[in-house]
mmCIF file of C-alpha atoms and ligand atoms in Angstrom:
data_model
loop_
_atom_site.group_PDB
_atom_site.id
_atom_site.type_symbol
_atom_site.label_atom_id
_atom_site.label_comp_id
_atom_site.label_asym_id
_atom_site.label_seq_id
_atom_site.Cartn_x
_atom_site.Cartn_y
_atom_site.Cartn_z
ATOM 1 C CA MET A 1 122.474 67.230 159.797
ATOM 2 C CA ALA A 2 125.305 68.353 162.063
ATOM 3 C CA PRO A 3 128.673 66.652 161.662
ATOM 4 C CA THR A 4 129.555 63.786 163.988
ATOM 5 C CA ARG A 5 132.444 64.962 166.172
ATOM 6 C CA VAL A 6 134.919 62.265 167.153
ATOM 7 C CA CYS A 7 137.865 62.409 169.551
ATOM 8 C CA PHE A 8 140.399 59.584 169.997
ATOM 9 C CA VAL A 9 141.999 59.533 173.428
ATOM 10 C CA CYS A 10 145.161 57.837 174.757
ATOM 11 C CA LEU A 11 147.616 58.729 177.522
ATOM 12 C CA GLY A 12 150.195 60.991 175.877
ATOM 13 C CA ASN A 13 148.493 61.930 172.575
ATOM 14 C CA ILE A 14 151.735 61.287 170.710
ATOM 15 C CA CYS A 15 151.434 57.596 169.707
ATOM 16 C CA ARG A 16 148.073 55.802 169.575
ATOM 17 C CA SER A 17 145.365 58.475 169.397
ATOM 18 C CA PRO A 18 147.174 60.650 166.821
ATOM 19 C CA THR A 19 147.611 57.503 164.719
ATOM 20 C CA ALA A 20 143.848 56.923 164.922
ATOM 21 C CA GLU A 21 143.185 60.569 164.050
ATOM 22 C CA ALA A 22 145.478 60.404 161.001
ATOM 23 C CA VAL A 23 144.047 57.075 159.794
ATOM 24 C CA MET A 24 140.479 58.371 160.189
ATOM 25 C CA ARG A 25 141.260 61.612 158.331
ATOM 26 C CA HIS A 26 142.934 59.605 155.575
ATOM 27 C CA ARG A 27 140.012 57.185 155.181
ATOM 28 C CA LEU A 28 137.457 60.023 155.297
ATOM 29 C CA GLN A 29 139.064 61.520 152.186
ATOM 30 C CA PHE A 30 137.721 58.541 150.215
ATOM 31 C CA HIS A 31 134.478 57.965 152.140
ATOM 32 C CA ASP A 32 130.860 59.129 151.697
ATOM 33 C CA LEU A 33 130.966 60.504 155.227
ATOM 34 C CA GLY A 34 133.849 62.845 154.236
ATOM 35 C CA VAL A 35 132.538 66.265 155.273
ATOM 36 C CA HIS A 36 130.132 64.855 157.878
ATOM 37 C CA VAL A 37 132.710 63.751 160.422
ATOM 38 C CA GLU A 38 135.131 65.955 162.382
ATOM 39 C CA VAL A 39 138.155 64.341 164.020
ATOM 40 C CA GLU A 40 140.575 65.252 166.787
ATOM 41 C CA SER A 41 142.685 63.398 169.315
ATOM 42 C CA ALA A 42 143.827 64.129 172.859
ATOM 43 C CA GLY A 43 145.654 62.622 175.831
ATOM 44 C CA THR A 44 144.485 62.131 179.392
ATOM 45 C CA GLY A 45 147.965 63.316 180.504
ATOM 46 C CA ASP A 46 149.632 66.672 179.887
ATOM 47 C CA TRP A 47 153.326 65.702 179.519
ATOM 48 C CA HIS A 48 153.444 66.062 175.754
ATOM 49 C CA VAL A 49 151.057 68.984 175.174
ATOM 50 C CA GLY A 50 152.257 70.969 172.140
ATOM 51 C CA HIS A 51 154.450 68.143 170.829
ATOM 52 C CA PRO A 52 154.224 66.487 167.399
ATOM 53 C CA PRO A 53 153.478 62.749 167.225
ATOM 54 C CA ASP A 54 156.245 60.295 168.219
ATOM 55 C CA GLU A 55 158.777 59.816 165.425
ATOM 56 C CA ARG A 56 158.178 56.034 165.385
ATOM 57 C CA ALA A 57 154.431 56.561 164.866
ATOM 58 C CA ARG A 58 155.140 59.052 162.090
ATOM 59 C CA GLU A 59 157.537 56.638 160.404
ATOM 60 C CA GLU A 60 154.966 53.836 160.389
ATOM 61 C CA ALA A 61 152.284 56.184 159.039
ATOM 62 C CA THR A 62 154.631 57.446 156.324
ATOM 63 C CA ARG A 63 155.390 53.852 155.321
ATOM 64 C CA ARG A 64 151.638 53.511 154.693
ATOM 65 C CA GLY A 65 151.289 56.771 152.815
ATOM 66 C CA ILE A 66 149.768 58.767 155.673
ATOM 67 C CA THR A 67 151.017 62.053 157.119
ATOM 68 C CA MET A 68 150.437 62.779 160.814
ATOM 69 C CA GLU A 69 149.976 66.488 161.466
ATOM 70 C CA SER A 70 148.426 66.699 164.925
ATOM 71 C CA VAL A 71 149.786 68.624 167.903
ATOM 72 C CA ALA A 72 149.301 66.988 171.305
ATOM 73 C CA GLN A 73 146.553 68.365 173.551
ATOM 74 C CA GLN A 74 145.102 67.230 176.865
ATOM 75 C CA PHE A 75 141.472 66.093 177.104
ATOM 76 C CA THR A 76 139.616 68.203 179.675
ATOM 77 C CA GLU A 77 136.153 68.162 181.212
ATOM 78 C CA ALA A 78 134.990 70.916 178.832
ATOM 79 C CA ASP A 79 135.764 68.650 175.862
ATOM 80 C CA PHE A 80 132.824 66.357 176.620
ATOM 81 C CA ASP A 81 130.591 69.074 175.092
ATOM 82 C CA ARG A 82 132.757 69.322 171.960
ATOM 83 C CA PHE A 83 132.417 65.678 170.906
ATOM 84 C CA ASP A 84 129.682 63.130 170.190
ATOM 85 C CA LEU A 85 131.919 60.054 170.339
ATOM 86 C CA ILE A 86 135.014 59.744 172.529
ATOM 87 C CA LEU A 87 137.098 56.651 171.741
ATOM 88 C CA ALA A 88 139.490 55.377 174.413
ATOM 89 C CA MET A 89 142.558 53.408 173.296
ATOM 90 C CA ASP A 90 142.776 51.281 176.455
ATOM 91 C CA SER A 91 140.892 50.569 179.649
ATOM 92 C CA ALA A 92 143.046 52.984 181.705
ATOM 93 C CA ASN A 93 142.129 55.785 179.289
ATOM 94 C CA LEU A 94 138.461 54.754 179.582
ATOM 95 C CA GLU A 95 138.606 54.915 183.384
ATOM 96 C CA ALA A 96 140.411 58.272 183.349
ATOM 97 C CA LEU A 97 137.749 59.710 181.017
ATOM 98 C CA ARG A 98 134.897 58.357 183.124
ATOM 99 C CA ARG A 99 136.451 59.897 186.247
ATOM 100 C CA ILE A 100 136.408 63.408 184.785
ATOM 101 C CA ALA A 101 133.034 63.094 182.985
ATOM 102 C CA PRO A 102 130.765 65.832 184.413
ATOM 103 C CA SER A 103 127.523 63.864 183.883
ATOM 104 C CA ALA A 104 126.172 60.438 182.996
ATOM 105 C CA GLU A 105 125.366 61.762 179.529
ATOM 106 C CA ALA A 106 128.997 62.837 179.079
ATOM 107 C CA ALA A 107 130.262 59.449 180.313
ATOM 108 C CA SER A 108 127.964 57.673 177.856
ATOM 109 C CA LYS A 109 129.876 59.232 174.943
ATOM 110 C CA VAL A 110 132.983 57.225 175.887
ATOM 111 C CA GLN A 111 133.637 53.851 174.244
ATOM 112 C CA MET A 112 136.636 51.652 173.564
ATOM 113 C CA LEU A 113 137.929 52.079 169.986
ATOM 114 C CA ARG A 114 138.513 48.335 169.615
ATOM 115 C CA GLU A 115 134.815 47.637 170.083
ATOM 116 C CA PHE A 116 134.911 48.305 166.332
ATOM 117 C CA ASP A 117 137.834 45.934 165.628
ATOM 118 C CA PRO A 118 136.470 42.687 164.118
ATOM 119 C CA LEU A 119 139.644 40.860 165.253
ATOM 120 C CA ALA A 120 139.617 42.158 168.856
ATOM 121 C CA ASN A 121 138.457 38.802 170.216
ATOM 122 C CA GLY A 122 137.617 40.182 173.667
ATOM 123 C CA ASP A 123 140.861 42.153 174.092
ATOM 124 C CA LEU A 124 139.811 45.759 173.682
ATOM 125 C CA ASP A 125 143.113 47.470 174.540
ATOM 126 C CA VAL A 126 145.360 49.103 171.959
ATOM 127 C CA PRO A 127 148.642 48.393 173.806
ATOM 128 C CA ASP A 128 150.843 51.363 174.698
ATOM 129 C CA PRO A 129 153.845 51.199 172.289
ATOM 130 C CA TYR A 130 155.807 54.071 173.878
ATOM 131 C CA PHE A 131 158.342 52.034 175.865
ATOM 132 C CA GLY A 132 158.723 49.243 173.269
ATOM 133 C CA GLY A 133 160.301 48.865 169.839
ATOM 134 C CA SER A 134 159.095 49.742 166.369
ATOM 135 C CA GLN A 135 157.119 46.475 165.977
ATOM 136 C CA GLY A 136 154.662 47.801 168.583
ATOM 137 C CA PHE A 137 153.889 50.718 166.312
ATOM 138 C CA VAL A 138 153.185 48.356 163.403
ATOM 139 C CA GLU A 139 150.706 46.404 165.555
ATOM 140 C CA VAL A 140 149.070 49.585 166.844
ATOM 141 C CA PHE A 141 148.636 50.817 163.302
ATOM 142 C CA ASP A 142 146.970 47.563 162.173
ATOM 143 C CA MET A 143 144.565 47.483 165.128
ATOM 144 C CA VAL A 144 143.691 51.150 164.750
ATOM 145 C CA ASP A 145 143.153 50.832 161.002
ATOM 146 C CA ARG A 146 140.790 47.844 161.378
ATOM 147 C CA SER A 147 138.916 49.670 164.143
ATOM 148 C CA VAL A 148 138.560 52.874 162.144
ATOM 149 C CA VAL A 149 136.980 50.936 159.255
ATOM 150 C CA GLY A 150 134.437 49.493 161.714
ATOM 151 C CA LEU A 151 133.911 52.889 163.323
ATOM 152 C CA LEU A 152 133.120 54.469 159.942
ATOM 153 C CA ASP A 153 130.471 51.778 159.326
ATOM 154 C CA HIS A 154 129.023 52.468 162.780
ATOM 155 C CA ILE A 155 128.885 56.236 162.259
ATOM 156 C CA GLY A 156 127.365 55.751 158.800
ATOM 157 C CA SER A 157 124.565 53.527 160.094
ATOM 158 C CA THR A 158 123.946 55.693 163.175
ATOM 159 C CA ARG A 159 123.568 58.796 161.003
ATOM 160 C CA ALA A 160 121.339 56.971 158.502
ATOM 161 C CA ASN A 161 119.020 55.821 161.316
ATOM 162 C CA GLY A 162 118.765 59.328 162.794
HETATM 163 P P1 4NP B 201 150.312 57.270 173.811
HETATM 164 O O1 4NP B 201 151.754 56.724 174.284
HETATM 165 O O2 4NP B 201 149.459 57.299 175.056
HETATM 166 O O3 4NP B 201 149.866 56.253 172.835
HETATM 167 O O4 4NP B 201 150.565 58.638 173.218
HETATM 168 C C1 4NP B 201 152.462 57.277 175.354
HETATM 169 C C2 4NP B 201 153.210 58.438 175.174
HETATM 170 C C3 4NP B 201 153.936 58.941 176.230
HETATM 171 C C4 4NP B 201 153.917 58.302 177.458
HETATM 172 C C5 4NP B 201 153.172 57.154 177.638
HETATM 173 C C6 4NP B 201 152.427 56.650 176.581
HETATM 174 N N1 4NP B 201 154.702 58.792 178.527
HETATM 175 O O5 4NP B 201 154.748 58.150 179.590
HETATM 176 O O6 4NP B 201 155.294 59.877 178.387
#
């Protein structure tokens, strides 16, 4: 069975989606799905293309024993073919992705990451921490980590049911 290809998408690809990518890669190291899931992240904007993750995101990841190694890239129309699941961090990212989706099938690959957060309680946005303080990065990390656990369960059951 082909690997499930996942892309996390935020605005700049230096804070939220690279955190999700790093958390997912970390958890996959200890998970049955290990080699069956491929992970990337991207931004809907191009301002930070080629940049490493934000230092504050890297610091929070390091505090939790996780290294972030991604390089920012922009999500483009052609990427809809490269992924099976495209996880938006907030509703603006979701709208931006839907706008550039070349087909209904492509658009149907896009979901909100926090649909997999058991504590989301109706609020599906991972708030943008870029213009705030370090506490925002702690909250982002917690939300993303809970969501990634739920996402792994989802991918596991989807693959098991064909
Ligand atoms: P991200 O955060 O979308 O989580 O990577 C942001 C990074 C940069 C900007 C906005 C959000 N910016 O405006 O440059």
